[in-house]
Amino acid sequence: METSSNLTMQLYRAWQQAIADNKLINDFQAVEDDPDGRWAKGDEIAFGIQRLGDQYAYYAQNHTQGRAIQSAVEEKTVDETGFICQFNGYRALRPGGQRKALGRQPAIPANAERCRFSCQDPTQSLSLLVRTPLIQVQLQHFTWSAFYNAAPIDPNGHFLWIPTPLGDPQGVLRHFPQYLTPRLLEDALVLFQTFHQTMLFFNSLHAGASVNHIHFQALYHGSVLAAEKYAFKDFGRYSLLDGYPAKVLAFSKENSWEKIFDWVHQFQKNSIPFNLMLLGDRIILIPRNGDHEIVSEFPGNGLAALGMSGKIVTIDPEAYAKVTRERIEKAFQKMTLDW
Ligand SMILES: [Zn+2]
């Protein structure tokens, strides 16, 4: 159980070890045809992260067709304001990652039997019950276990952080829905403050969450995101990011969890979806319009905390080709709330 300040180092060391042990290459079955013909529905695909020299890179192989899959991940800077767009064809392969319709998505069942982490069913290959945590840390309210994300957005590190009540036995996972409580937020802030060069985020249902089991995600923070480049504008009871193309509440990293939870509570009470991003010197809270969970500018998958902070990951090659600042602004206007 790790509690010291070198948590970050241990986390990435465990990530790199998992890559060395080939744990970050997993088998999937394609749920639909690839628009570029690299896989057909039903093909057996292995994909994940491999080490190439001193770099970590994506690896993908179509076992059914017996060939390597090329350039299923590309990334570009959209403009000088720092917006980044990543095309990630692999994301569509993960459980629950298939192309979705525009607008509000069907509710994700809250019952444990349907949990996409298969938290009660060790017979499923990606069940969290059969995966060994990369690292565990005991905080004030929960034990937090880090797992590698099975469809990483960044080859340098993309983690699921799963809280379990203190004192629960190892190897048991109680199913809690994707819903924030004061104690979860308080611990999450401490966890984030312990990290170095790592962002931490939470996506509510209808705001990017694809699993209805309590989880945060952490991601290697290699380059400055757009949402870090805008100054705070103080409106008394709250601050916004001045000039940012979405109305996002901004808090300094040192802000108390109580102040942030006041807003989270309001959103949850009123069924307003939201993203919470802990990033560099700031914490950003983004209330979302659930009727525009997926928008025409980025069809197929929803934008979540990372996208709303300036790094848009799309599974749609055309959206990737066409992305501009204007399209991002238009998408953000639909996806966020104006007040
Ligand atoms: Zn569960």
Coordinates of C-alpha atoms and ligand atoms in Angstrom, one line a residue:
M1 CA 0.0 0.0 0.0
E2 CA 1.6 3.2 -1.2
T3 CA 1.1 6.5 0.7
S4 CA 4.2 8.5 0.1
S5 CA 4.8 11.4 -2.3
N6 CA 6.6 9.2 -4.8
L7 CA 3.2 7.8 -5.8
T8 CA 3.5 9.2 -9.3
M9 CA 6.8 7.5 -9.9
Q10 CA 5.5 4.2 -8.7
L11 CA 2.4 4.6 -10.8
Y12 CA 4.3 5.1 -14.1
R13 CA 6.8 2.4 -13.2
A14 CA 3.9 0.0 -12.8
W15 CA 2.5 1.2 -16.1
Q16 CA 5.8 0.6 -17.8
Q17 CA 6.1 -2.8 -16.2
A18 CA 2.7 -3.8 -17.4
I19 CA 3.7 -2.8 -20.9
A20 CA 6.9 -4.9 -20.6
D21 CA 4.8 -7.8 -19.4
N22 CA 2.5 -7.4 -22.5
K23 CA -0.5 -6.7 -20.3
L24 CA -1.4 -3.6 -22.3
I25 CA -2.1 -5.6 -25.4
N26 CA -5.6 -7.1 -25.2
D27 CA -7.8 -9.0 -27.5
F28 CA -11.0 -7.5 -28.7
Q29 CA -13.7 -8.5 -31.2
A30 CA -14.6 -5.6 -33.6
V31 CA -18.2 -4.7 -33.0
E32 CA -18.5 -3.0 -36.4
D33 CA -16.7 -2.4 -39.7
D34 CA -13.8 0.1 -39.7
P35 CA -14.7 2.9 -42.2
D36 CA -11.2 2.5 -43.6
G37 CA -11.4 -1.3 -44.0
R38 CA -8.8 -2.2 -41.5
W39 CA -11.1 -4.5 -39.7
A40 CA -14.6 -6.0 -40.3
K41 CA -17.2 -6.7 -37.8
G42 CA -16.4 -9.8 -35.8
D43 CA -12.6 -9.7 -36.6
E44 CA -10.3 -10.6 -33.7
I45 CA -8.2 -7.6 -33.0
A46 CA -5.3 -7.3 -30.6
F47 CA -4.4 -3.7 -29.6
G48 CA -2.7 -1.8 -26.9
I49 CA 0.6 -0.2 -26.1
Q50 CA 4.1 -1.5 -26.8
R51 CA 7.6 -0.2 -26.2
L52 CA 9.6 0.9 -29.2
G53 CA 13.1 1.9 -28.2
D54 CA 12.6 4.5 -25.5
Q55 CA 9.1 5.4 -26.6
Y56 CA 5.7 3.9 -25.9
A57 CA 3.4 3.5 -28.9
Y58 CA 0.2 2.0 -30.0
Y59 CA 0.2 -1.6 -31.3
A60 CA -2.6 -3.1 -33.3
Q61 CA -2.9 -6.4 -35.1
N62 CA -5.9 -7.8 -37.0
H63 CA -5.6 -11.5 -36.2
T64 CA -8.5 -12.6 -38.4
Q65 CA -6.9 -11.0 -41.5
G66 CA -3.3 -11.7 -40.3
R67 CA -2.0 -8.1 -40.7
A68 CA -0.9 -5.1 -38.8
I69 CA -3.3 -2.2 -38.4
Q70 CA -1.7 1.1 -39.4
S71 CA -2.3 4.7 -38.2
A72 CA -5.4 4.1 -36.2
V73 CA -4.3 7.0 -34.0
E74 CA -3.4 10.4 -35.2
E75 CA -3.2 13.7 -33.5
K76 CA -2.9 17.4 -34.5
T77 CA -3.0 20.9 -33.1
V78 CA -6.2 22.7 -34.3
D79 CA -5.0 26.3 -33.9
E80 CA -2.8 28.6 -31.9
T81 CA -5.2 28.5 -28.9
G82 CA -4.0 25.1 -28.1
F83 CA -6.9 22.8 -29.0
I84 CA -5.8 19.4 -29.9
C85 CA -7.7 16.7 -31.8
Q86 CA -6.9 13.0 -31.7
F87 CA -8.4 10.5 -34.1
N88 CA -8.4 7.2 -32.2
G89 CA -9.8 4.3 -34.1
Y90 CA -9.2 1.9 -31.2
R91 CA -11.6 3.6 -28.9
A92 CA -14.4 2.2 -31.0
L93 CA -13.2 -1.3 -30.2
R94 CA -13.4 -1.2 -26.5
P95 CA -16.5 -2.6 -24.6
G96 CA -19.2 0.1 -24.9
G97 CA -17.1 2.1 -27.4
Q98 CA -19.1 1.4 -30.5
R99 CA -20.4 4.3 -32.6
K100 CA -23.4 6.0 -31.0
A101 CA -26.2 8.1 -32.3
L102 CA -26.4 11.8 -31.9
G103 CA -28.1 13.5 -28.9
R104 CA -28.9 12.0 -25.5
Q105 CA -27.8 8.4 -25.0
P106 CA -29.7 5.6 -23.4
A107 CA -29.2 5.4 -19.6
I108 CA -26.5 3.0 -18.5
P109 CA -28.0 0.5 -16.1
A110 CA -27.0 1.1 -12.4
N111 CA -27.3 -2.6 -11.4
A112 CA -24.2 -4.6 -10.5
E113 CA -25.1 -7.4 -12.9
R114 CA -24.8 -5.1 -15.9
C115 CA -21.7 -3.3 -14.7
R116 CA -19.2 -2.9 -17.6
F117 CA -16.3 -3.4 -15.1
S118 CA -17.8 -6.8 -14.5
C119 CA -17.2 -6.1 -10.8
Q120 CA -19.1 -9.1 -9.7
D121 CA -18.2 -11.5 -12.5
P122 CA -14.5 -12.8 -12.6
T123 CA -15.3 -14.9 -15.7
Q124 CA -15.2 -11.9 -17.9
S125 CA -11.7 -11.3 -19.3
L126 CA -11.6 -7.6 -18.6
S127 CA -13.3 -7.9 -15.2
L128 CA -11.6 -5.7 -12.6
L129 CA -11.8 -8.7 -10.3
V130 CA -9.2 -10.6 -12.3
R131 CA -6.9 -7.6 -12.9
T132 CA -4.2 -6.8 -10.4
P133 CA -4.1 -3.1 -9.5
L134 CA -1.0 -1.3 -10.7
I135 CA -0.9 0.5 -7.4
Q136 CA -3.1 1.1 -4.4
V137 CA -3.2 4.1 -2.1
Q138 CA -5.1 4.5 1.1
L139 CA -6.5 8.0 1.6
Q140 CA -8.8 9.4 4.3
H141 CA -12.0 7.8 3.2
F142 CA -11.3 5.1 0.6
T143 CA -8.7 2.8 -0.8
W144 CA -7.9 3.8 -4.3
S145 CA -6.7 1.2 -6.8
A146 CA -5.2 2.2 -10.2
F147 CA -5.8 -0.1 -13.2
Y148 CA -4.5 0.5 -16.7
N149 CA -7.2 1.7 -19.1
A150 CA -7.8 -1.0 -21.6
A151 CA -8.1 1.5 -24.5
P152 CA -5.6 4.2 -23.5
I153 CA -5.8 7.7 -24.9
D154 CA -2.1 8.3 -24.1
P155 CA 0.6 5.6 -24.5
N156 CA 2.5 7.2 -21.6
G157 CA -0.2 6.5 -19.1
H158 CA -4.0 6.3 -18.8
F159 CA -5.4 4.9 -15.6
L160 CA -8.7 4.0 -14.0
W161 CA -8.9 4.9 -10.3
I162 CA -11.4 2.9 -8.5
P163 CA -12.3 3.8 -4.8
T164 CA -13.4 1.0 -2.4
P165 CA -14.4 1.6 1.2
L166 CA -11.6 1.3 3.7
G167 CA -11.4 -2.1 5.2
D168 CA -13.0 -4.0 2.3
P169 CA -11.1 -7.2 1.7
Q170 CA -8.8 -7.5 -1.3
G171 CA -10.3 -9.1 -4.3
V172 CA -13.8 -7.9 -3.5
L173 CA -15.5 -5.0 -5.3
R174 CA -18.6 -3.4 -4.1
H175 CA -20.7 -1.9 -6.9
F176 CA -21.3 1.8 -6.5
P177 CA -22.8 3.9 -9.3
Q178 CA -21.0 6.7 -11.0
Y179 CA -22.1 9.4 -8.6
L180 CA -20.0 11.8 -6.5
T181 CA -20.2 12.1 -2.7
P182 CA -18.3 14.7 -0.5
R183 CA -16.0 12.0 0.7
L184 CA -15.1 10.9 -2.8
L185 CA -14.4 14.4 -3.9
E186 CA -12.3 15.1 -0.8
D187 CA -10.1 12.1 -1.5
A188 CA -9.9 12.8 -5.2
L189 CA -8.5 16.3 -4.5
V190 CA -5.9 14.8 -2.3
L191 CA -5.0 12.2 -4.8
F192 CA -4.6 14.8 -7.5
Q193 CA -2.4 17.0 -5.3
T194 CA -0.2 14.0 -4.8
F195 CA 0.4 13.6 -8.5
H196 CA 3.1 15.1 -10.6
Q197 CA 2.4 15.9 -14.3
T198 CA -0.8 13.9 -14.2
M199 CA -4.4 15.0 -14.7
L200 CA -7.4 13.5 -12.9
F201 CA -11.0 13.6 -14.1
F202 CA -14.5 12.4 -13.5
N203 CA -17.2 12.1 -16.1
S204 CA -20.8 11.8 -15.0
L205 CA -23.4 9.8 -16.8
H206 CA -24.5 11.6 -20.0
A207 CA -21.3 13.5 -20.0
G208 CA -18.9 10.9 -21.3
A209 CA -19.0 8.1 -18.7
S210 CA -19.3 4.7 -20.4
V211 CA -19.3 2.7 -17.2
N212 CA -21.8 3.2 -14.4
H213 CA -19.5 2.1 -11.6
I214 CA -17.7 4.7 -9.6
H215 CA -14.4 5.7 -11.2
F216 CA -12.0 8.5 -11.9
Q217 CA -9.4 8.5 -14.7
A218 CA -5.9 9.8 -14.6
L219 CA -3.9 10.6 -17.7
Y220 CA -0.3 11.6 -18.3
H221 CA -0.2 15.4 -18.7
G222 CA 2.5 15.8 -21.4
S223 CA 1.4 19.1 -23.0
V224 CA -0.5 22.2 -21.9
L225 CA -4.2 22.0 -22.7
A226 CA -6.3 24.9 -24.0
A227 CA -8.3 25.2 -20.7
E228 CA -5.0 25.9 -18.9
K229 CA -4.2 28.9 -21.1
Y230 CA -7.2 31.1 -20.1
A231 CA -7.3 33.4 -17.1
F232 CA -9.9 33.2 -14.4
K233 CA -12.7 35.8 -14.5
D234 CA -14.2 36.4 -11.1
F235 CA -18.0 36.7 -10.8
G236 CA -18.1 36.7 -7.0
R237 CA -19.8 33.4 -6.3
Y238 CA -17.9 31.7 -9.1
S239 CA -15.1 32.2 -11.7
L240 CA -15.2 31.3 -15.4
L241 CA -12.4 31.0 -17.9
D242 CA -12.3 34.3 -19.6
G243 CA -12.8 33.9 -23.4
Y244 CA -12.9 30.1 -23.3
P245 CA -15.5 28.8 -25.8
A246 CA -17.5 27.1 -23.1
K247 CA -18.9 28.3 -19.8
V248 CA -16.8 26.3 -17.4
L249 CA -16.5 26.9 -13.7
A250 CA -12.9 27.3 -12.6
F251 CA -11.3 26.8 -9.2
S252 CA -7.7 27.1 -8.1
K253 CA -6.0 23.8 -7.3
E254 CA -6.0 24.9 -3.6
N255 CA -9.7 25.4 -3.4
S256 CA -11.6 23.5 -0.8
W257 CA -13.5 20.5 -1.8
E258 CA -16.6 21.9 -0.1
K259 CA -16.8 24.8 -2.5
I260 CA -16.5 22.5 -5.5
F261 CA -19.0 20.0 -4.0
D262 CA -21.6 22.8 -3.6
W263 CA -21.8 23.0 -7.4
V264 CA -21.5 19.2 -7.9
H265 CA -24.4 18.7 -5.5
Q266 CA -26.5 21.2 -7.4
F267 CA -25.8 19.5 -10.7
Q268 CA -26.4 16.0 -9.4
K269 CA -29.6 17.1 -7.6
N270 CA -31.0 18.6 -10.8
S271 CA -29.7 15.7 -13.0
I272 CA -27.3 18.0 -14.9
P273 CA -24.5 16.0 -16.4
F274 CA -21.0 17.3 -15.8
N275 CA -17.3 16.8 -16.2
L276 CA -14.8 17.5 -13.5
M277 CA -11.1 18.0 -14.6
L278 CA -8.2 18.5 -12.2
L279 CA -5.4 19.9 -14.3
G280 CA -2.2 21.7 -13.6
D281 CA -3.0 24.7 -11.4
R282 CA -6.7 24.5 -11.7
I283 CA -9.9 22.5 -11.3
I284 CA -12.6 22.8 -13.9
L285 CA -16.2 21.9 -13.6
I286 CA -18.3 21.8 -16.8
P287 CA -22.1 21.5 -16.6
R288 CA -23.4 19.8 -19.7
N289 CA -26.5 19.7 -21.8
G290 CA -27.5 16.0 -21.7
D291 CA -29.7 16.5 -24.8
H292 CA -26.5 17.2 -26.8
E293 CA -24.4 14.4 -25.3
I294 CA -23.1 13.6 -28.8
V295 CA -23.0 16.3 -31.4
S296 CA -22.8 16.3 -35.2
E297 CA -19.4 18.1 -35.3
F298 CA -17.9 15.0 -33.5
P299 CA -20.3 12.1 -34.3
G300 CA -19.9 8.6 -33.0
N301 CA -18.6 9.3 -29.5
G302 CA -19.1 11.8 -26.8
L303 CA -16.6 14.4 -25.5
A304 CA -15.8 14.1 -21.9
A305 CA -13.6 16.0 -19.4
L306 CA -10.5 15.8 -21.6
G307 CA -12.3 17.0 -24.7
M308 CA -14.0 19.9 -22.9
S309 CA -10.5 20.9 -21.6
G310 CA -9.1 21.1 -25.1
K311 CA -8.0 17.6 -26.2
I312 CA -10.8 16.2 -28.3
V313 CA -10.6 12.5 -29.0
T314 CA -12.8 11.4 -31.9
I315 CA -13.5 8.0 -33.4
D316 CA -14.7 9.7 -36.6
P317 CA -12.1 10.1 -39.3
E318 CA -14.1 12.8 -41.1
A319 CA -14.6 14.9 -37.9
Y320 CA -10.8 14.6 -37.4
A321 CA -10.2 15.8 -41.0
K322 CA -12.6 18.7 -40.7
V323 CA -11.9 20.0 -37.2
T324 CA -11.5 23.7 -36.8
R325 CA -11.7 26.2 -33.9
E326 CA -15.2 27.2 -35.2
R327 CA -16.5 23.7 -35.2
I328 CA -15.2 23.2 -31.7
E329 CA -17.0 26.4 -30.6
K330 CA -20.2 25.3 -32.2
A331 CA -20.0 21.9 -30.5
F332 CA -19.2 23.4 -27.1
Q333 CA -22.1 25.8 -27.4
K334 CA -24.5 22.9 -27.8
M335 CA -22.9 20.7 -25.2
T336 CA -22.6 23.1 -22.4
L337 CA -25.2 25.1 -20.4
D338 CA -25.6 28.9 -20.7
W339 CA -26.7 30.7 -17.7
Ligands
ZN1 ZN -19.6 -2.4 -10.8

